[in-house]
Short mmCIF file of C-alpha atoms in Angstrom, two decimals:
data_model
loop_
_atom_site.label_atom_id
_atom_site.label_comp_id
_atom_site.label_asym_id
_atom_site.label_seq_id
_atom_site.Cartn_x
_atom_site.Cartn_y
_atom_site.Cartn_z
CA UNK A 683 0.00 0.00 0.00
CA UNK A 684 1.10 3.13 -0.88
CA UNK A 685 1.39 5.82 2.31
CA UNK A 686 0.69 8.69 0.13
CA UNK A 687 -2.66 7.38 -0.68
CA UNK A 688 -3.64 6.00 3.45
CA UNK A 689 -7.10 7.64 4.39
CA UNK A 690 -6.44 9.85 7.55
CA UNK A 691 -8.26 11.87 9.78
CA UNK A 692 -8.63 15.32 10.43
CA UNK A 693 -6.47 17.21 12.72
CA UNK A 694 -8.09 19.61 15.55
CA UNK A 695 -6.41 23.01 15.07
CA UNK A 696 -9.22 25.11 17.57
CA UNK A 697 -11.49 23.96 20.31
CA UNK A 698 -13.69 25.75 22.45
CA UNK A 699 -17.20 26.04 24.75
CA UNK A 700 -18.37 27.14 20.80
CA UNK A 701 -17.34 24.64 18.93
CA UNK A 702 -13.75 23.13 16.95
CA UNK A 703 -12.48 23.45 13.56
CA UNK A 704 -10.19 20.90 12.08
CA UNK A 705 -8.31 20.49 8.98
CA UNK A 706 -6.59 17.75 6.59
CA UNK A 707 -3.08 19.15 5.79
CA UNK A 708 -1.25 18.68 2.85
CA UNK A 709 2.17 17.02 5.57
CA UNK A 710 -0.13 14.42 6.28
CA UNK A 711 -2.26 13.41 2.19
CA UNK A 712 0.74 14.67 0.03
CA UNK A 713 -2.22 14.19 -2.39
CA UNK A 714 -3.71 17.05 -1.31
CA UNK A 715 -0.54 19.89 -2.13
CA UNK A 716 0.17 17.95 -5.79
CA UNK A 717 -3.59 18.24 -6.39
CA UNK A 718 -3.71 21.49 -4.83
CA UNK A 719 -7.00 20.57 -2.95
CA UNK A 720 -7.72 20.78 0.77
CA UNK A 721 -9.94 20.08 3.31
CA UNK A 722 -12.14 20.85 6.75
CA UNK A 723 -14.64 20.19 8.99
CA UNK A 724 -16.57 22.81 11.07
CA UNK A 725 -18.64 21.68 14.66
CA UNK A 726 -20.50 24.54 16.41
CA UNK A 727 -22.21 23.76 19.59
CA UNK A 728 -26.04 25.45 20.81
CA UNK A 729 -24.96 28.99 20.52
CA UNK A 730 -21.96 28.86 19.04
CA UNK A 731 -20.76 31.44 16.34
CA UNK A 732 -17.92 31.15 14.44
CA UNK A 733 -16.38 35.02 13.54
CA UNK A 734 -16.30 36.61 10.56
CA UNK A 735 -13.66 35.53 8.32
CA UNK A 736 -12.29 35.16 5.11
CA UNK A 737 -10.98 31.99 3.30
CA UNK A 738 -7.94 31.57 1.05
CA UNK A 739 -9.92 28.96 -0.76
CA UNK A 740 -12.64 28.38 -3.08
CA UNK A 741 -14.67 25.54 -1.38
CA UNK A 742 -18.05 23.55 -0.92
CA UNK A 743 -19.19 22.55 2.27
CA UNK A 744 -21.89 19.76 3.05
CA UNK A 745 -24.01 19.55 5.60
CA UNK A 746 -23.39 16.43 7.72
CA UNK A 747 -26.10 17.31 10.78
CA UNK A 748 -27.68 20.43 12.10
CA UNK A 749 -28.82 23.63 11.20
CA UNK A 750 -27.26 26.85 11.07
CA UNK A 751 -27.44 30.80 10.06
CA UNK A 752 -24.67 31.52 7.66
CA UNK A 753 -24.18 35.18 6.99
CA UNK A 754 -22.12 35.71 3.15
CA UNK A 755 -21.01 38.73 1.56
CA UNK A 756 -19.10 38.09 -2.13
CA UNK A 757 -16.67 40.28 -3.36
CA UNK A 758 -18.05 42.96 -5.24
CA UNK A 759 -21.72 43.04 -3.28
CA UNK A 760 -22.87 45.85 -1.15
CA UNK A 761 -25.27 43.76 0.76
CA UNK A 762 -24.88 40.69 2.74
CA UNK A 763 -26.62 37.50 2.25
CA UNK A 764 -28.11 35.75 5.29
CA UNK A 765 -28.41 31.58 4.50
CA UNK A 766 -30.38 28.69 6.07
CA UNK A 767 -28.14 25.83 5.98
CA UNK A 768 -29.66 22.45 7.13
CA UNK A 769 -28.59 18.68 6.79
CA UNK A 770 -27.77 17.57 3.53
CA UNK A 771 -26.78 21.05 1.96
CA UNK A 772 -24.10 21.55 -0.14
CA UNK A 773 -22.92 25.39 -0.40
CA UNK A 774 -20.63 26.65 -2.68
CA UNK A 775 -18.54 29.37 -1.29
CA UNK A 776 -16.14 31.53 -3.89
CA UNK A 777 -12.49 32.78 -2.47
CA UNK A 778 -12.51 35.94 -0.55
CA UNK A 779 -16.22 36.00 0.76
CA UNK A 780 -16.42 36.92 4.13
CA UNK A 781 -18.55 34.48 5.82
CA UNK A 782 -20.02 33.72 9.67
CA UNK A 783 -21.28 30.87 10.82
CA UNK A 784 -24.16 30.69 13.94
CA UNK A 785 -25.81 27.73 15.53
CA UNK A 786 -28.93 28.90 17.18
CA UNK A 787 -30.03 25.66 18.15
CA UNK A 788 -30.18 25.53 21.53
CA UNK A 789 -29.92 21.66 22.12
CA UNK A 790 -28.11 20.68 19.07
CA UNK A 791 -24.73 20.42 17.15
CA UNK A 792 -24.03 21.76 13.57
CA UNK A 793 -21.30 20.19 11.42
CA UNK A 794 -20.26 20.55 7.85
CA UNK A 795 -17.56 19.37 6.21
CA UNK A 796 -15.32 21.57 3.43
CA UNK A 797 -13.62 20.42 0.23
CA UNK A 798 -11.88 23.45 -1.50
CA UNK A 799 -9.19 24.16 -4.28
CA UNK A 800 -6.18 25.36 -2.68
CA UNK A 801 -3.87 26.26 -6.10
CA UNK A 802 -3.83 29.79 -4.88
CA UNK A 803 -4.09 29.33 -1.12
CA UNK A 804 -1.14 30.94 1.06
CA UNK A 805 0.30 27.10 0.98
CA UNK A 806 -1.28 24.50 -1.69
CA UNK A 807 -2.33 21.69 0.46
CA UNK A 808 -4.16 23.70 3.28
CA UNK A 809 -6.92 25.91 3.62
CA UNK A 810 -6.55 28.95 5.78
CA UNK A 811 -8.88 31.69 7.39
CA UNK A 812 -8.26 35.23 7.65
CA UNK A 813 -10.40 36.99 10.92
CA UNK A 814 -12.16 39.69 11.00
CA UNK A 815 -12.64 40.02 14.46
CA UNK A 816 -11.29 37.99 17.77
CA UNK A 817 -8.04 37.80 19.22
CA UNK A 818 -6.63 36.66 15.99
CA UNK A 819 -8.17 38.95 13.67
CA UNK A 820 -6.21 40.94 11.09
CA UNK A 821 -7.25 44.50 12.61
CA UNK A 822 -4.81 43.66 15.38
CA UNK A 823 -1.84 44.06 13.12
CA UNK A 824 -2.62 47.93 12.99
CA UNK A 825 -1.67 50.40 15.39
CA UNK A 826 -4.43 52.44 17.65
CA UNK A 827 -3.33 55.13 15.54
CA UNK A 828 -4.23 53.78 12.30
CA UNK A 829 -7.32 52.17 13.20
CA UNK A 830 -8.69 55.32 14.68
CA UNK A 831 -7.83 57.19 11.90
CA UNK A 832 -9.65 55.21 9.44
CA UNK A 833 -12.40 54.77 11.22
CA UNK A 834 -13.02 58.04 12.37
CA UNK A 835 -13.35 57.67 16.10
CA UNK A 836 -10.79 58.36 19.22
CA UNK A 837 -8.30 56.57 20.04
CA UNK A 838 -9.95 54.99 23.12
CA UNK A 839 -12.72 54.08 21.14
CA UNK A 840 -10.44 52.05 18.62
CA UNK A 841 -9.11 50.55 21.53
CA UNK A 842 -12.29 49.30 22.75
CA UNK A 843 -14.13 48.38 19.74
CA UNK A 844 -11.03 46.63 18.64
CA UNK A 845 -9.44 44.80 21.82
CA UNK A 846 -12.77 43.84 23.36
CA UNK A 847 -12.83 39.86 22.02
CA UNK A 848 -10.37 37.87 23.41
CA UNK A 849 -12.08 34.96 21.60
CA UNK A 850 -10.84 33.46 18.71
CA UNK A 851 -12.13 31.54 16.02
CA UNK A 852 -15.29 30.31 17.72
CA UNK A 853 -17.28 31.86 20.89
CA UNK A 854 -20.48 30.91 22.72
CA UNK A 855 -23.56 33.41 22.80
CA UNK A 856 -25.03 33.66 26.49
CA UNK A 857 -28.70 34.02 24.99
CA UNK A 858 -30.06 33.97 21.12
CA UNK A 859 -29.21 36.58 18.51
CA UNK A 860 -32.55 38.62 17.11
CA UNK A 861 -33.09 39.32 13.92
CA UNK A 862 -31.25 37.13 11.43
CA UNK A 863 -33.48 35.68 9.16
CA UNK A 864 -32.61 33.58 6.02
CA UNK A 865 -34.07 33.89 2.59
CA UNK A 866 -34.96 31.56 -0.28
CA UNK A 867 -33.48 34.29 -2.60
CA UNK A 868 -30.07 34.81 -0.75
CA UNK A 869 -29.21 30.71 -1.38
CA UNK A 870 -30.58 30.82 -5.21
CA UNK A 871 -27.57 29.12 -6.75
CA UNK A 872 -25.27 28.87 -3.80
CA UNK A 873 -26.97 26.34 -2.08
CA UNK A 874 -28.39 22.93 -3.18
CA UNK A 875 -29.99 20.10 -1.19
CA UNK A 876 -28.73 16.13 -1.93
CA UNK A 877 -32.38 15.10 -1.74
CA UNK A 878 -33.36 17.78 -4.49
CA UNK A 879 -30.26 16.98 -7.30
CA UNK A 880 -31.45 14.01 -9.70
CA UNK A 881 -29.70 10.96 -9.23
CA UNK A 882 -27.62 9.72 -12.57
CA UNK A 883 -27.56 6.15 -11.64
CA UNK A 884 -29.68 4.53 -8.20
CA UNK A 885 -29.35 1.23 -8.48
CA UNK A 886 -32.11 -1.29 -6.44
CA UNK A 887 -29.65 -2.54 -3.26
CA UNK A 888 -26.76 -1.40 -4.86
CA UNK A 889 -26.43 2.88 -4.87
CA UNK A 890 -26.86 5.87 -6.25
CA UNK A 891 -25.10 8.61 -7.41
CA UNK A 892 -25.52 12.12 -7.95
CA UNK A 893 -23.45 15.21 -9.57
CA UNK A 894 -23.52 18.63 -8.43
CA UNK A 895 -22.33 20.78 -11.31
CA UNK A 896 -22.75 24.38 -12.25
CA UNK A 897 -26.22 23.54 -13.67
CA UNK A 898 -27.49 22.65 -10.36
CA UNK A 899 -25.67 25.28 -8.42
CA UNK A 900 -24.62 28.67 -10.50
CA UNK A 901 -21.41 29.27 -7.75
CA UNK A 902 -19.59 26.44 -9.36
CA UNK A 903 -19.61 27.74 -12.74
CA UNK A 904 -15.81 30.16 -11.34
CA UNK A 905 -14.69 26.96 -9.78
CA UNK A 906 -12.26 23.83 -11.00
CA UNK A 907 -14.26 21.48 -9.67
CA UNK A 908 -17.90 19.50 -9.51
CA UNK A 909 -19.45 17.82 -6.60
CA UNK A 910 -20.45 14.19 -6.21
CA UNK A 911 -22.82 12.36 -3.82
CA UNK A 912 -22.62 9.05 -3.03
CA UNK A 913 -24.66 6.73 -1.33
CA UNK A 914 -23.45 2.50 -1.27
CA UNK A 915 -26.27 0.34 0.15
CA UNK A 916 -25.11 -2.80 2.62
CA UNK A 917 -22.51 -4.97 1.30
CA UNK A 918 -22.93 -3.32 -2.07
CA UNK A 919 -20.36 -2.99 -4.72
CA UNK A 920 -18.95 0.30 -6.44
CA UNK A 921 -17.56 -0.98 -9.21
CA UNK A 922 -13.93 -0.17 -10.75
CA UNK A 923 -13.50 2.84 -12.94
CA UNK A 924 -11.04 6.24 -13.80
CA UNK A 925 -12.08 9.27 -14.61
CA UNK A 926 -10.64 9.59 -18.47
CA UNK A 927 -9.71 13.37 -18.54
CA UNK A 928 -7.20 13.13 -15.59
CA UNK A 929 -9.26 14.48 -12.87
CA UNK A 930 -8.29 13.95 -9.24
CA UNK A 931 -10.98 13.25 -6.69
CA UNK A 932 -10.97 13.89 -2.98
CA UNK A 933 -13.34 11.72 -0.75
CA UNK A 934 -14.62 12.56 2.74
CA UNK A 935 -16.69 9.25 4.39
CA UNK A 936 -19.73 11.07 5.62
CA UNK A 937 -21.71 7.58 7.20
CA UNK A 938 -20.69 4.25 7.37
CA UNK A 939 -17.78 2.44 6.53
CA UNK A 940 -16.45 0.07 3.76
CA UNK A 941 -13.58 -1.48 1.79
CA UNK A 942 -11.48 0.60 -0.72
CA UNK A 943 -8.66 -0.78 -3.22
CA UNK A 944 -7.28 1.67 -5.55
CA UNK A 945 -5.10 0.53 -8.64
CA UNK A 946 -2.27 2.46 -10.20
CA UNK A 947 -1.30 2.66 -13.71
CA UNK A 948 1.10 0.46 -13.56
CA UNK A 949 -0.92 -2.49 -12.41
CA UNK A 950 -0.06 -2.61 -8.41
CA UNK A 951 -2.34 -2.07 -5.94
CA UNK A 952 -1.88 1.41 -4.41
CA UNK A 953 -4.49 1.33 -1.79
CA UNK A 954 -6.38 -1.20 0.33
CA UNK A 955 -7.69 -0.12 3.43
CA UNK A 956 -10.95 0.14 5.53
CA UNK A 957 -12.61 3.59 5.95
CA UNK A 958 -15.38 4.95 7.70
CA UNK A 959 -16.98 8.19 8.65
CA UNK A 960 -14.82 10.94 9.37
CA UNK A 961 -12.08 9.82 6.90
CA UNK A 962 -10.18 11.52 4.14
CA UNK A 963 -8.58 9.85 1.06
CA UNK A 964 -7.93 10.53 -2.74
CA UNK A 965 -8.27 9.11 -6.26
CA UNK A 966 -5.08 10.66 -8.30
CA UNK A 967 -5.57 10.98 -11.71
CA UNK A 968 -5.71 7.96 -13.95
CA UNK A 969 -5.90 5.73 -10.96
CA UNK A 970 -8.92 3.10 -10.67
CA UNK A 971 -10.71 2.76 -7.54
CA UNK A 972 -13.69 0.21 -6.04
CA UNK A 973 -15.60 0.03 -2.70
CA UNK A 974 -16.96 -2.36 -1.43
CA UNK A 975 -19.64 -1.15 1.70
CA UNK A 976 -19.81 -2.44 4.96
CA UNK A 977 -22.85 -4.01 6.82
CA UNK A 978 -24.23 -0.30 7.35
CA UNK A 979 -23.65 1.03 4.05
CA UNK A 980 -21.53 3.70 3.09
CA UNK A 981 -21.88 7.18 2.02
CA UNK A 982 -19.44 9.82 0.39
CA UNK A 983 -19.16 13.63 -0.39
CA UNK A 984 -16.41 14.20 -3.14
CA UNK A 985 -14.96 16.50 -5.17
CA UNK A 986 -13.86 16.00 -8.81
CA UNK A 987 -11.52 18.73 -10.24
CA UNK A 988 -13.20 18.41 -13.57
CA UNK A 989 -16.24 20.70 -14.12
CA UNK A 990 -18.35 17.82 -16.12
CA UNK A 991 -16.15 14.72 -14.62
CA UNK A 992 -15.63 11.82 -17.31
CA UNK A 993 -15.78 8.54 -15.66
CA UNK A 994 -14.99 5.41 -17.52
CA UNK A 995 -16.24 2.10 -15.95
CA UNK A 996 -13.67 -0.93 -16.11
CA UNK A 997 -16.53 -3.46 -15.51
CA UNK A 998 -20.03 -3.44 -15.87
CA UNK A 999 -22.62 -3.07 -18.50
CA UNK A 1000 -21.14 0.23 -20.51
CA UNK A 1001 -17.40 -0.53 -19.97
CA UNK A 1002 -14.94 -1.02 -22.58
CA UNK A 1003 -14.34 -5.01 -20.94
CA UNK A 1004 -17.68 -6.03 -21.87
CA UNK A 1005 -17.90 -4.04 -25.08
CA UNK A 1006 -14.61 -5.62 -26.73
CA UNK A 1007 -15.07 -8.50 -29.49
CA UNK A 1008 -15.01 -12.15 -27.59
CA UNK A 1009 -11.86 -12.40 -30.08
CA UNK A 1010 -9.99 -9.73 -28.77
CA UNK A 1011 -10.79 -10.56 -25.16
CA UNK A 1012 -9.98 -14.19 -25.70
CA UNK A 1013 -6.85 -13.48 -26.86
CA UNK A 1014 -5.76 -10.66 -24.53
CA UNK A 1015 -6.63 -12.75 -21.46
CA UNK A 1016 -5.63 -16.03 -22.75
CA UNK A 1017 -8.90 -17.68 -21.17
CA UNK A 1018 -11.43 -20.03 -23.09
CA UNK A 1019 -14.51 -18.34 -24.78
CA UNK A 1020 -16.45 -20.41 -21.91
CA UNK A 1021 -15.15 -17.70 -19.52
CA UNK A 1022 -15.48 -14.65 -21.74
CA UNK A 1023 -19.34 -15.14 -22.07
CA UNK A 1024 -19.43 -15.75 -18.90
CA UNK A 1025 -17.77 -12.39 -18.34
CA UNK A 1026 -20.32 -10.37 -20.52
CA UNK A 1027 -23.78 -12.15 -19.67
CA UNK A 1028 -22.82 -11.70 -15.79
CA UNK A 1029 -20.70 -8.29 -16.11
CA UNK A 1030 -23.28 -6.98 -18.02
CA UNK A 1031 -25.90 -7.43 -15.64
CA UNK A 1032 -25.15 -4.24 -13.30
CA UNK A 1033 -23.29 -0.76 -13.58
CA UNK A 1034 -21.36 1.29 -11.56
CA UNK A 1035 -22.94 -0.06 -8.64
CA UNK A 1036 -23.65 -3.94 -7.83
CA UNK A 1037 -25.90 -5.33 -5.40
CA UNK A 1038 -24.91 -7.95 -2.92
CA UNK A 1039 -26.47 -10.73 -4.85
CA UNK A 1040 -24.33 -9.96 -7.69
CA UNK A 1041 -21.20 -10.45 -5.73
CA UNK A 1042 -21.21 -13.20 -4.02
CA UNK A 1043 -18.41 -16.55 -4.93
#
């Protein structure tokens, strides 16, 4: 097995009474700096509100439980957007948009987890967040001087209005904030709900799959990258395939657990390893991967840095295997033409994903 490619989880980099942040870090998938992707997950406790901040990273983020208020400003808008975000969301969210994030549940957690592009991030590999506000914010790099100067107040005022957070990153709220309410019309074509994107293949006990592209969410048209949503049923087979125009693809496990092998060009096995919520791996580019889900099923939120992703099965129905002449496959596998139509009556009976049944010795 090849370390490079050896699912890991996410590092904590904050904790608080609020809520933590972690992140997956280039040092630990070297994957993730030669792809220039990177990765995240957010957790806000009841009353917990991350500050306003600014990423270094275009990146989608999908819901994995919870609800929360996301305030969003993109660069170039005079007025900011207030969002809704709720279990099973995916949000697109463009470099240098100032975002906050606020759990106003009172007896529940929020997570999400983030997938972004990092080629033009402060290091390729990781993504990083620039505060407004907190004991980390940016302000604090200026002088009293300056910042009471441009903001046209006294110097004790700056000093106050400045220096009065020593939080950082993520706080708690002693009591509810009023008056932030959500509209449909701020998440038109920034946010997207798994249950509402058509599925391009759902497959009776076996899966389905679904793409989020720029024609289901407008945001993605600026980015690199689409969005795909996976869900394995028990036992159930994802079967092997590449993507043919030398995309990479980064996988976070949101439920369940299973079986991965991925195979290199050149034949070897690069990967074989059990996953399971909460882990992090990657599909580099002309590699072939399968899964194979365990007794709960699995489910995945990936990111393909292709903006219409061209996968190419290397079994099934529609793959090249079962759509070569008996002849040629004969020959190339040196096998009887018993076992060849074996191959296409029985390989032909699924694709992409394969039930139980169909797997079975």
């Amino acid at each position: 097995m090849a370390a490079e490619l050896s699912p890991t989880l996410s590092k904590s980099i904050f904790e608080g009474a609020g809520g933590s942040y972690a992140t997956w870090s280039g040092a630990d998938l070297p994957l993730l700096t030669d792809a220039k992707l990177g990765g995240g997950k957010l957790v806000l406790k009841p009353l917990g509100l991350a500050l306003p901040h600014y990423s270094d990273s275009s990146k989608v983020g999908y819901v994995l439980e919870g609800r929360a208020v996301v305030g969003l400003t993109l660069y170039g808008e005079t007025k900011q957007r207030i969002l809704l975000l709720e279990k099973g969301d995916v949000v697109a969210l463009v470099m240098g948009s100032l975002t906050w994030w606020y759990n106003e549940e009172e007896d529940s957690d929020f997570s999400i987890a983030f997938l972004g592009d990092t080629a033009t991030a402060v290091r390729p590999g990781d993504i990083a967040y620039f505060f407004l506000a907190g004991s980390l914010g940016v302000l604090h790099g200026f002088s009293t001087e300056f910042l009471s100067r441009a903001c046209g107040i006294r110097d004790a005022e700056a000093e106050e209005l400045f220096g009065s957070q020593p939080g950082a990153l993520i706080i708690t709220l002693q009591q509810k904030l009023p008056g932030l309410r959500a509209t449909r019309a701020d998440s038109e074509g920034i946010v997207v709900n798994a249950e509402r994107v058509a599925a391009y293949i759902d497959v009776k006990s076996g899966g389905c799959a679904a793409s989020v592209t720029r024609d289901e969410l407008a945001a993605l048209g600026g980015f690199r990258f689409s969005v795909d949503l996976i869900r394995l049923e028990p036992n159930a087979v994802r079967l092997p395939g590449f993507f043919v125009d030398a995309a990479v693809q980064l996988i976070y496990v949101a439920k369940g657990s299973g079986r991965v092998q991925i195979a290199g060009t050149d034949g070897n096995r690069a990967l074989d390893a059990e996953v399971k919520e909460g882990y992090l791996f990657g599909l580099p580019k002309f590699f072939a991967m399968s899964v194979i889900a365990g007794g709960e099923g699995m489910e995945w939120f990936s990111i393909i840095t292709s903006p219409r992703p061209a996968f190419e099965q290397l079994t099934g129905r529609t793959s090249e295997l079962n759509m070569l002449p008996s002849q040629i496959l004969e020959s190339s596998l040196n096998v009887t033409p018993d076992l060849v139509k074996l191959l296409k009556t029985n390989g032909s009976a699924h694709d992409v994903f394969a039930p139980p049944s169909q797997t079975r010795n």
